[in-house]
Coordinates of C-alpha atoms and ligand atoms in Angstrom, one line a residue:
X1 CA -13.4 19.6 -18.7
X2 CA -16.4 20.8 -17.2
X3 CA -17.8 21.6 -13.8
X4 CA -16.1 21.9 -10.5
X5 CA -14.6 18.6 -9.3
X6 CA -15.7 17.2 -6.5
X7 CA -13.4 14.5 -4.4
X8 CA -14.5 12.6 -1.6
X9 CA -12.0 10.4 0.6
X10 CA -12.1 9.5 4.3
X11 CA -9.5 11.2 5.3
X12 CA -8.6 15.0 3.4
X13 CA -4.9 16.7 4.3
X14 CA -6.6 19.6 6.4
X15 CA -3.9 19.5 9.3
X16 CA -1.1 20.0 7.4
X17 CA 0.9 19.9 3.9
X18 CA -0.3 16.5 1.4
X19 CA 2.3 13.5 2.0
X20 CA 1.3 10.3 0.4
X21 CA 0.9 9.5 -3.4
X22 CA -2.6 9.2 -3.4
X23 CA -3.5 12.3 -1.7
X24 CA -1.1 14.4 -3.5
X25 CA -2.6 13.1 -6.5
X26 CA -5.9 14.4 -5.6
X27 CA -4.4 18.4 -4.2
X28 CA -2.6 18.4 -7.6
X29 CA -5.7 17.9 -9.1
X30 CA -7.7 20.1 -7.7
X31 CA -5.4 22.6 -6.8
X32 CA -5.4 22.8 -11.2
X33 CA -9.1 22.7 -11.6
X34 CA -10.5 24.3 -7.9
X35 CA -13.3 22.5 -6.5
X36 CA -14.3 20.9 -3.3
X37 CA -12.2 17.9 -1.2
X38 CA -14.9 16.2 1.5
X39 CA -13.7 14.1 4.1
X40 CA -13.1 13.4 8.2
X41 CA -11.4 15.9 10.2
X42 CA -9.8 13.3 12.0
X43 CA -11.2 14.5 15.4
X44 CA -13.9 12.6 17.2
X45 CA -16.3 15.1 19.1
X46 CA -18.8 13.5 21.5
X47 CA -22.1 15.2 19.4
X48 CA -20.5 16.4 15.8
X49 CA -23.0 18.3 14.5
X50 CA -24.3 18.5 10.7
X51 CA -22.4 21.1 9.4
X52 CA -19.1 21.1 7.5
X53 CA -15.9 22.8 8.8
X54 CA -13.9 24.8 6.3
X55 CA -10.1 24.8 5.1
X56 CA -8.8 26.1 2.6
X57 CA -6.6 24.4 0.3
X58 CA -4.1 25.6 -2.3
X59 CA -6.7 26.6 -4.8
X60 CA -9.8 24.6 -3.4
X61 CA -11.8 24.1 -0.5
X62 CA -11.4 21.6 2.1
X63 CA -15.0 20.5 3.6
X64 CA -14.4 18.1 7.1
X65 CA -17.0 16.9 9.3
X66 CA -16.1 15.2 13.3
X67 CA -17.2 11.4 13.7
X68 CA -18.6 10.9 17.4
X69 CA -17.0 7.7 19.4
X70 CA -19.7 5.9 18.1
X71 CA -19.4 6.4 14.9
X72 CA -15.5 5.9 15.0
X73 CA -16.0 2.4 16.2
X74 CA -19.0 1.9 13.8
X75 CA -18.6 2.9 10.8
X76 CA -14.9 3.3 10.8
X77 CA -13.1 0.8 13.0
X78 CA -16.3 -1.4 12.4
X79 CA -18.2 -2.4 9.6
X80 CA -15.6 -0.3 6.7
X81 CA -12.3 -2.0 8.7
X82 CA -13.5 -5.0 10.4
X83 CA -16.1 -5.9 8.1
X84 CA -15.5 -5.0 4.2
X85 CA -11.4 -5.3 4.7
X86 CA -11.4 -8.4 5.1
X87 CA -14.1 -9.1 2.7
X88 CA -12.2 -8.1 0.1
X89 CA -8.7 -9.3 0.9
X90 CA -10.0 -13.0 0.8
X91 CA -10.5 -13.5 4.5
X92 CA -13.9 -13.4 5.0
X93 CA -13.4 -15.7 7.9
X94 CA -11.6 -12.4 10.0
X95 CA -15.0 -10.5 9.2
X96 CA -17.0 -9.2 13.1
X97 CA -20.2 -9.1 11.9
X98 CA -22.2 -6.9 13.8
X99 CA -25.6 -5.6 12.8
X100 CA -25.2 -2.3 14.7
X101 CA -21.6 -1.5 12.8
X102 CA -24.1 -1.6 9.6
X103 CA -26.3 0.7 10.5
X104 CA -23.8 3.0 11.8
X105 CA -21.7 2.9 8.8
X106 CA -25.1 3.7 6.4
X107 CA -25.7 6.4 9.2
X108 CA -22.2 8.1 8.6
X109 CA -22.9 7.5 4.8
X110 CA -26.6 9.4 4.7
X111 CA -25.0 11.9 6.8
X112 CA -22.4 12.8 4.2
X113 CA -24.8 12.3 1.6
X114 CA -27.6 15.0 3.4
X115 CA -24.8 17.5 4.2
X116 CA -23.2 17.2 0.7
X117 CA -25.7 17.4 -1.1
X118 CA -27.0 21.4 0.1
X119 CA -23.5 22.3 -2.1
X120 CA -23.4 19.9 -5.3
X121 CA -24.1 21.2 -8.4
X122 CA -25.9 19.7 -11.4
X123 CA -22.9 19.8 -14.0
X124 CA -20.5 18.7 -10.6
X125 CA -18.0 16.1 -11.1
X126 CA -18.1 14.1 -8.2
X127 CA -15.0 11.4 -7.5
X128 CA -15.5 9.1 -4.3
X129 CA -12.4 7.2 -3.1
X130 CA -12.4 3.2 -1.1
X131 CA -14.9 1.3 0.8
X132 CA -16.1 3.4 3.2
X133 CA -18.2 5.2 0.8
X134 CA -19.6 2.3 -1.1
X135 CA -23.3 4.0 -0.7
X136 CA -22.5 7.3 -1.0
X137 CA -23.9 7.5 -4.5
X138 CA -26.8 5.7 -3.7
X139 CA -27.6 8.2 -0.6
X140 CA -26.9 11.3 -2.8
X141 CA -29.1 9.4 -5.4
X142 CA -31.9 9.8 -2.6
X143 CA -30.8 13.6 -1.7
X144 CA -32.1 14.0 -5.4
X145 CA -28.3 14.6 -6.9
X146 CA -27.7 14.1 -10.3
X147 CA -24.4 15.3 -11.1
X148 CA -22.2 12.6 -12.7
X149 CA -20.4 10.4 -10.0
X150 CA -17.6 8.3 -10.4
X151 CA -16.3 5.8 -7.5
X152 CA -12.1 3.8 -7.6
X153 CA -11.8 1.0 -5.0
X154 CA -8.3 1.0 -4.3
X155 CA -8.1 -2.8 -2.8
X156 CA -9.4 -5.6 -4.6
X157 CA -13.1 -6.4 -5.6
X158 CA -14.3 -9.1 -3.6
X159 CA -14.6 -12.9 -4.8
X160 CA -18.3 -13.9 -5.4
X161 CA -17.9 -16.9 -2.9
X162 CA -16.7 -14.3 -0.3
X163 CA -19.8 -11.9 -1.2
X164 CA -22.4 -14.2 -0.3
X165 CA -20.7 -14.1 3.4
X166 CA -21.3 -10.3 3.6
X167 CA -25.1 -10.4 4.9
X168 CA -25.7 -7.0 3.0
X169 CA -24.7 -9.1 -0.5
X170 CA -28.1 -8.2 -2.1
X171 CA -27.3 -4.5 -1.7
X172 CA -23.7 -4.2 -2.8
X173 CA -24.9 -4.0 -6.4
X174 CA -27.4 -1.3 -5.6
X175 CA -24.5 0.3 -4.0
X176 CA -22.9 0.2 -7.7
X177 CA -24.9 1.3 -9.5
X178 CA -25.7 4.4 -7.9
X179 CA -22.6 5.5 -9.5
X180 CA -21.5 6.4 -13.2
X181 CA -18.1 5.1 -13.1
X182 CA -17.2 2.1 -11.1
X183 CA -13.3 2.3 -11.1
X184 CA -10.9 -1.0 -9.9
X185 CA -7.3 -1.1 -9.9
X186 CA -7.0 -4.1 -12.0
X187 CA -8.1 -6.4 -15.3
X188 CA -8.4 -9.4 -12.8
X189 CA -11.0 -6.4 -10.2
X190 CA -13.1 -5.9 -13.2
X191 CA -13.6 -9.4 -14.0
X192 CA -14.2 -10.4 -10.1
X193 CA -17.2 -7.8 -10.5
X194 CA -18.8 -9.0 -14.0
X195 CA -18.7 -12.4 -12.7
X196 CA -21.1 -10.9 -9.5
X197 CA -23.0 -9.1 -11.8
X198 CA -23.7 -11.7 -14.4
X199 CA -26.8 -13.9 -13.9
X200 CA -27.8 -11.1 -11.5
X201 CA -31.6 -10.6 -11.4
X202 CA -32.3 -7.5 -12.8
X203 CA -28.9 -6.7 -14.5
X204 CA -27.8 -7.0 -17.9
X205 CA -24.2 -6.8 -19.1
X206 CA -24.1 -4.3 -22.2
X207 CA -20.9 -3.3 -24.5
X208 CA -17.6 -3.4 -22.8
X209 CA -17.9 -2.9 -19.3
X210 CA -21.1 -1.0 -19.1
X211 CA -23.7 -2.6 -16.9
X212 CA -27.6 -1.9 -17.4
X213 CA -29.4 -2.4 -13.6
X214 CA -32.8 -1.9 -12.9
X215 CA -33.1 1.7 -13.9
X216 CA -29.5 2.6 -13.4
X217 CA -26.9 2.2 -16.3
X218 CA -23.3 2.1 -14.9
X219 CA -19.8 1.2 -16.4
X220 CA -17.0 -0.8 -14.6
X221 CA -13.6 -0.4 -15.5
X222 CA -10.0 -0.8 -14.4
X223 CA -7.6 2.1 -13.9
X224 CA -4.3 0.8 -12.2
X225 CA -2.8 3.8 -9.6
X226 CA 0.7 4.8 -10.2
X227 CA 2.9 7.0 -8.3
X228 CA 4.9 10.1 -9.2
X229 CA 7.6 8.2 -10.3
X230 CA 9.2 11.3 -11.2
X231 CA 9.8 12.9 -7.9
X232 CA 10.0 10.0 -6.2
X233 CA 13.3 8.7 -8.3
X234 CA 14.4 12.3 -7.7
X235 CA 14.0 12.3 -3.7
X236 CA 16.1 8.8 -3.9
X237 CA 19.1 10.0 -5.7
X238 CA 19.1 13.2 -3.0
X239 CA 20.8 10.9 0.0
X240 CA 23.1 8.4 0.2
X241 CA 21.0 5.4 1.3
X242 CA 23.6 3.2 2.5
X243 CA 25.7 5.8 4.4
X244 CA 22.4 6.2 7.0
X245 CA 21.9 2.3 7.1
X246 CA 25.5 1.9 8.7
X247 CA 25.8 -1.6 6.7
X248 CA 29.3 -3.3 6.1
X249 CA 30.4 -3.2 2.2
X250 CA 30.0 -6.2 1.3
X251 CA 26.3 -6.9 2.8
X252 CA 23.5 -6.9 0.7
X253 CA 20.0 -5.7 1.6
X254 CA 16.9 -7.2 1.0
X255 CA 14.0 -4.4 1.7
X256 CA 10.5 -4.6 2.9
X257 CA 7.9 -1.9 3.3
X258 CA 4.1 -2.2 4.5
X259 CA 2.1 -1.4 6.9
X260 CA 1.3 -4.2 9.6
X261 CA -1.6 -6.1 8.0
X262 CA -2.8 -9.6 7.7
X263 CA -2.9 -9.1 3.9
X264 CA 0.6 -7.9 3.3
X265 CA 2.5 -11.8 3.6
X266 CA 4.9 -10.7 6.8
X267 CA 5.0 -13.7 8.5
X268 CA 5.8 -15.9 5.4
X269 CA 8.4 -13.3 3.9
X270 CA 10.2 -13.5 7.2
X271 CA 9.8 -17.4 7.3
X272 CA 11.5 -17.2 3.6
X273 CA 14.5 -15.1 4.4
X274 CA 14.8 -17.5 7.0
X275 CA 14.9 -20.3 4.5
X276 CA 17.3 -18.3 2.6
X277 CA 19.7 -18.2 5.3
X278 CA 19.4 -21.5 5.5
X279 CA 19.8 -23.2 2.6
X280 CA 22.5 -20.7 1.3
X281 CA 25.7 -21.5 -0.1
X282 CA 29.1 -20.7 2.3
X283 CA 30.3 -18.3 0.1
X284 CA 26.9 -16.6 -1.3
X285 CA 26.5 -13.0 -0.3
X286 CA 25.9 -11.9 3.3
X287 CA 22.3 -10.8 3.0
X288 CA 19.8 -8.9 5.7
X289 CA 16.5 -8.0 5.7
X290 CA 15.4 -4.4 6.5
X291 CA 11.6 -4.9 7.3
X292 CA 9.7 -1.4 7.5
X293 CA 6.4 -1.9 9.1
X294 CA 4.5 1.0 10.7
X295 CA 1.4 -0.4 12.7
X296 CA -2.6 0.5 11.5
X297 CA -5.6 -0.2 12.7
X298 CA -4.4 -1.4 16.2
X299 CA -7.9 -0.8 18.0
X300 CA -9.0 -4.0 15.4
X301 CA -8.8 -7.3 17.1
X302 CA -7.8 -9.3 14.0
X303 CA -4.4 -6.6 13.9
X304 CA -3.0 -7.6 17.6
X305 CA -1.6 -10.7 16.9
X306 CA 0.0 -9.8 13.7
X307 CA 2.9 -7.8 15.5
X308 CA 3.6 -10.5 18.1
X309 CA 3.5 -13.2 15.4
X310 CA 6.4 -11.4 13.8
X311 CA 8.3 -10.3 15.8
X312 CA 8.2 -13.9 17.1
X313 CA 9.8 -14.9 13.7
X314 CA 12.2 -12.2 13.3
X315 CA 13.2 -13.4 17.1
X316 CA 13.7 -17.1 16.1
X317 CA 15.8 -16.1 12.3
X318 CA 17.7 -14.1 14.2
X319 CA 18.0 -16.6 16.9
X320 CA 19.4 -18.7 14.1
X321 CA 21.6 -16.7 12.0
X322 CA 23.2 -14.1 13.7
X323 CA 26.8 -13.8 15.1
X324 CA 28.7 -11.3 17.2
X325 CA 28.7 -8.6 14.4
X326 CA 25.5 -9.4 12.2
X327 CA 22.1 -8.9 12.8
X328 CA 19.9 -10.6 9.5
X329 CA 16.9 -9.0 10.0
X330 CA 16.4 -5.6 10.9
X331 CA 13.0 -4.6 11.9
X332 CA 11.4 -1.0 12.1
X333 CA 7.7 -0.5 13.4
X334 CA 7.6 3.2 12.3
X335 CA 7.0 5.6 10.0
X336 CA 10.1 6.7 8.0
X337 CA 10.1 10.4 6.5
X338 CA 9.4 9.7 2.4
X339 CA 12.8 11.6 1.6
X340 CA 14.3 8.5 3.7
X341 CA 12.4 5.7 2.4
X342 CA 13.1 6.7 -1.1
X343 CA 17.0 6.8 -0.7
X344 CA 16.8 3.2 0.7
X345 CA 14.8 1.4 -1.7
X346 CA 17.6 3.0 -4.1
X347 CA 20.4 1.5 -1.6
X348 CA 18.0 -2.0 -1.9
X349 CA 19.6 -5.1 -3.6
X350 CA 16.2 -6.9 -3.7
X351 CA 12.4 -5.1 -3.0
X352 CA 10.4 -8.6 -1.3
X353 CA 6.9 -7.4 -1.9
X354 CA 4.9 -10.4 -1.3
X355 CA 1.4 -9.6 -0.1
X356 CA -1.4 -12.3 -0.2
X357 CA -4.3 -9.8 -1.7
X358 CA -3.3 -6.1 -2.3
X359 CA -5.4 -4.3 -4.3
X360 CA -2.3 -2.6 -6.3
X361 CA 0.8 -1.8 -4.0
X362 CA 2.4 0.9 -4.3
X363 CA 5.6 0.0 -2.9
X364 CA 6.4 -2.2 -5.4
X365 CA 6.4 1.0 -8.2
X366 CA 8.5 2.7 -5.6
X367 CA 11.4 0.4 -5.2
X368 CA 11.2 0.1 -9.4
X369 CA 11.5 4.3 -9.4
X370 CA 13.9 4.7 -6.5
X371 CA 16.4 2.3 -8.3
X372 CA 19.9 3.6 -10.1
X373 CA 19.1 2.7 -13.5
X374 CA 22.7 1.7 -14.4
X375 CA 22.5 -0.7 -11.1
X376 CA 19.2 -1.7 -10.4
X377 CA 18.1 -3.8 -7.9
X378 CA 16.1 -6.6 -8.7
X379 CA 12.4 -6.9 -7.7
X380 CA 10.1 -9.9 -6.1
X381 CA 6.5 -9.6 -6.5
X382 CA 3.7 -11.6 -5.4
X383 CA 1.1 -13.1 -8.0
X384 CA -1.5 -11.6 -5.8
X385 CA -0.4 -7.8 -6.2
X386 CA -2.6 -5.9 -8.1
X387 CA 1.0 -4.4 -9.7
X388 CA 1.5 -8.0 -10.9
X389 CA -0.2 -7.5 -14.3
X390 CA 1.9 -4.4 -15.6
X391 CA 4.7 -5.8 -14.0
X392 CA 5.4 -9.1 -15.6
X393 CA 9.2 -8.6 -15.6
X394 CA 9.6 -8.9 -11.8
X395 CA 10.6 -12.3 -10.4
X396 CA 7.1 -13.4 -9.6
X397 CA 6.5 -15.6 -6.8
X398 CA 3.2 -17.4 -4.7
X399 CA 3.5 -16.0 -1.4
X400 CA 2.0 -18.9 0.4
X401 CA 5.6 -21.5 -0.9
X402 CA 8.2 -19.9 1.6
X403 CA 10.6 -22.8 -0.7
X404 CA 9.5 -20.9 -4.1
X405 CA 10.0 -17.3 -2.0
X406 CA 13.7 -18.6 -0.7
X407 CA 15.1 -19.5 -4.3
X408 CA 13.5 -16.2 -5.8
X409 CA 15.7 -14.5 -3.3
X410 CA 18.8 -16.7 -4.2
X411 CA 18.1 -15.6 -7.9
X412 CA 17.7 -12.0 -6.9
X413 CA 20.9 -11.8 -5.0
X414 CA 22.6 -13.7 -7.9
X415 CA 21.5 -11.8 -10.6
X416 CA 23.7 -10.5 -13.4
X417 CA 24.2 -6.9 -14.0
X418 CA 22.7 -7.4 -17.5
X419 CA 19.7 -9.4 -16.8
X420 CA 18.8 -6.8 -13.7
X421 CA 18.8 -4.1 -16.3
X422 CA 16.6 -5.2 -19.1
X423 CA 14.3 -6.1 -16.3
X424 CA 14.6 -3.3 -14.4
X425 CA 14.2 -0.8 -18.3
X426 CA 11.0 -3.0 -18.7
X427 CA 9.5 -2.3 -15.5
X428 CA 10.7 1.7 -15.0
X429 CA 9.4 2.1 -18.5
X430 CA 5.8 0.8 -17.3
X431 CA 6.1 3.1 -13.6
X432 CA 7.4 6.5 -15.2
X433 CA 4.7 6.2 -18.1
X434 CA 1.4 5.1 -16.0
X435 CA 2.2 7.3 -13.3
X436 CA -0.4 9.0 -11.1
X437 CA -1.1 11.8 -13.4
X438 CA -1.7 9.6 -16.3
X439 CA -4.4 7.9 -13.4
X440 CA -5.9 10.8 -12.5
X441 CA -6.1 12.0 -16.1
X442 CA -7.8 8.7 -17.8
X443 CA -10.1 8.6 -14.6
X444 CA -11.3 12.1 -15.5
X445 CA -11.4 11.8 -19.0
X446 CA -13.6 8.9 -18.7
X447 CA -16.2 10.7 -16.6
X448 CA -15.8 14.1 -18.7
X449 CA -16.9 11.6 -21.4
X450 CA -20.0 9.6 -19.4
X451 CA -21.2 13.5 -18.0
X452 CA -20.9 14.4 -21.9
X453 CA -23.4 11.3 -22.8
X454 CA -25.7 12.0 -20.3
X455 CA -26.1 15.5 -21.4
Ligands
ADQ501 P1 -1.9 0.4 1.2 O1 -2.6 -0.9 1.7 O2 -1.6 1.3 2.3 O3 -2.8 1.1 0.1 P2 0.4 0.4 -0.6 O4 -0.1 0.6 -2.0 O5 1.6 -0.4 -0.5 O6 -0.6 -0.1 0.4 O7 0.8 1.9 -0.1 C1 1.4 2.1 1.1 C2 2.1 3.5 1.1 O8 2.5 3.8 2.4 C3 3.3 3.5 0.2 O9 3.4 4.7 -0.5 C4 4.5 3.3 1.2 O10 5.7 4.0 0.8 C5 3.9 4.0 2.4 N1 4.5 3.4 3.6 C6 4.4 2.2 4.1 N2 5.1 2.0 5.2 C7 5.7 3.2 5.4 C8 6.6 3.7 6.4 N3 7.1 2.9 7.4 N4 7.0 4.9 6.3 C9 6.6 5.7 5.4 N5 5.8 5.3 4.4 C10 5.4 4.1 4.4 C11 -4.1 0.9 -0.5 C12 -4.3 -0.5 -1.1 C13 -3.2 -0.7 -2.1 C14 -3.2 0.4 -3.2 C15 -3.2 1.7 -2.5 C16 -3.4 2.9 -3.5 O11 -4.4 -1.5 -0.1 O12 -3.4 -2.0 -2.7 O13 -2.0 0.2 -4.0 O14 -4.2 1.9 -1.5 O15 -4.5 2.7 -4.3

């Protein structure tokens, strides 16, 4: 490898140790190589100034920068979670355009780009992270950087249809191609992006993913995210799951992690337990639903409703279903510790992952890496994962027919010990071997390879 890498994410862990796949990822990475992690402090100052502040890391150097009020509600809460969000999670109808939220998010962007730029290096690997640095390239590209600079969208590229409701469409390939490396999380990503591309005045599709625009040459490819499966199916086998969920020994539990948003499927996965209560049989297994959802994003108008709606839901199953000592769905709107969460995915009978756009999700390779392998529990996945194309041997289900949802959960909870393992060897096999190194690593080694053409 050569030159220092360079790592750019909104958020970097300066207040405290890494928690969270992605970011610890990233320290391990660094923290191997040294180098330089950019991001937001987290702190919004009334007149943030154009200097970094420094941390230091385990082995590399934290650079954050203050947002001002503005900016928060601009760049942040505005056009990169109000605007781009949605765009790319198929709801393009939940967008608040707002020409002002533009310009502040391309203000936050040039920003960056002007104070970055003063301490980049030619031979500088530089890896951007998510949509709200989508010009970042293109405004170092204007600070007169040249380093090599690689970009991963971790949600999912956005339909073409939908891209012609973003009024900055025309741009968005400009944005591209300011990088080296356009990274996506899936097959199905890459594809959504060629099909923008193609036909494109002024671009050309070359070999295998490598695009030719205007004067810029680029290459788009997928590199699915994994976890550290490793540790994770470590931390679960640590606690007794089941002792802290206070459950009675013959109830089975159905498990469901995400934060609160519109693209996660909440309402109807709480509509299909429902069913599944139901329609069940007398003497088919007491099941309940343990539905983890910490809120985000609740200064965003199209997030209020969503924790009313289900709550509403979980109100009316309950309503339903419940008796004197039994409770069906039990619902958490916090944070758990990761130690936690681990232990009861592994206490799990069924993960119900069902978003209706999710870029990868990353709870879905949890559950698989938390499970006891000699009695795993069985895993529901929505055709509109990201996860769904190394996951095949999941029970696959469309998120929008609660009826489909219901029997997949009948299935689940019916499942022989033999058929839960094979599945279960295909898809651990899958999460232990791509795991997040193995994603950082091909990443890498593809830019180590572009940076070596372009010398
Ligand atoms: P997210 O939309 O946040 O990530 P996901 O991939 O599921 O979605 O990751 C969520 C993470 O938060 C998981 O590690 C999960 O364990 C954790 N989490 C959720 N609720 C929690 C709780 N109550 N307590 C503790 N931890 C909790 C975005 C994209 C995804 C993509 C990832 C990584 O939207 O599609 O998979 O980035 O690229």
């Amino acid at each position: 490898m050569t030159g220092r890498l360079v790592v750019v994410s909104n958020r970097v862990p300066s207040d405290g140790p890494p928690s969270g796949g992605l970011v610890v990822a990233l320290h391990d990475c660094l923290r191997a190589t040294g180098g330089l992690w950019f991001g937001t402090s987290g702190r919004i100052t009334d007149d943030p100034d154009d200097s970094f502040a420094q941390v230091q890391g385990d082995g590399y150097t934290m650079r954050t920068f203050d947002l001002s009020p503005a900016e928060q509600q601009g760049y942040y809460l505005g056009y990169a979670n109000s605007v781009l969000w949605p765009l790319c999670h198929r709801r393009a109808d939940l967008m608040a355009l707002n020409a002002g939220d533009y310009d502040t998010y391309m203000q936050v962007n040039r920003r960056l780009a002007r104070m970055m730029a003063a301490e980049l290096r030619p031979d500088d690997r530089i890896w951007i992270h998510d949509y709200h640095f989508l010009p970042l390239a293109d405004c170092l590209r204007a600070e007169g950087v040249t380093a090599t600079i690689g970009y991963f969208h971790h949600i999912p590229f956005p339909a073409t249809h939908d891209m012609m409701a973003l009024p900055q469409h025309d741009l968005f390939p400009h944005w591209m191609a300011g990088f080296d490396l356009f990274g996506l999380q899936t097959q199905r990503d890459v594809a959504a992006a060629l099909e923008m591309l193609r036909g494109l005045p002024g671009a050309e599709l070359l070999r295998d993913g490598t695009i030719s625009y205007r004067e810029r040459r680029f290459e788009v490819r997928s590199f699915p995210i994994g976890i550290d499966a490793a540790a994770f199916a470590e931390e679960a086998a640590r606690i007794d799951g089941r002792a802290l969920l206070n459950f009675a020994p013959d109830e089975r539990l159905v498990i469901g992690v995400d934060r609160l948003d519109y693209s996660k499927g909440l309402d109807n996965r709480l509509r299909a337990f429902g069913r599944y209560l139901r329609d069940r049989a007398e003497d088919a297994p007491k099941a309940s639903l343990l539905q983890i959802a910490p809120p985000t994003r609740e200064e965003v108008d199209a997030y209020q409703q969503i924790r009313e709606d289900l709550e509403r839901t979980a109100g009316k199953v309950n309503g339903l279903h419940s008796d004197l000592g039994w409770t069906p769905i039990r619902y958490i709107h916090s944070g758990v510790p990761r130690d936690t969460l681990a232990a009861v995915y592994r206490a799990a009978d069924v993960g119900f992952v069902t978003p209706f756009c999710d870029g990868m999700n990353l709870v879905a390779k949890e559950f698989v890496a938390a499970q006891d392998p000699d009695d795993p529990g069985v895993l529901i996945l929505s055709q509109f994962a990201g996860a769904v194309e190394q996951m095949a041997s999941a029970l696959i289900v469309n998120p929008y027919d609660i009826g489909e949802m219901a029997r997949a959960l009948r299935q689940a909870l019916a499942m022989p010990l033999e058929e839960r393992i094979d599945r279960h060897q295909a898809l651990a096999r899958g999460v232990f071997r791509k795991d997040v190194a193995h994603w950082t690593r091909s990443y890498l080694d593809t830019m180590d390879r572009l940076s070596a053409a372009r010398a």
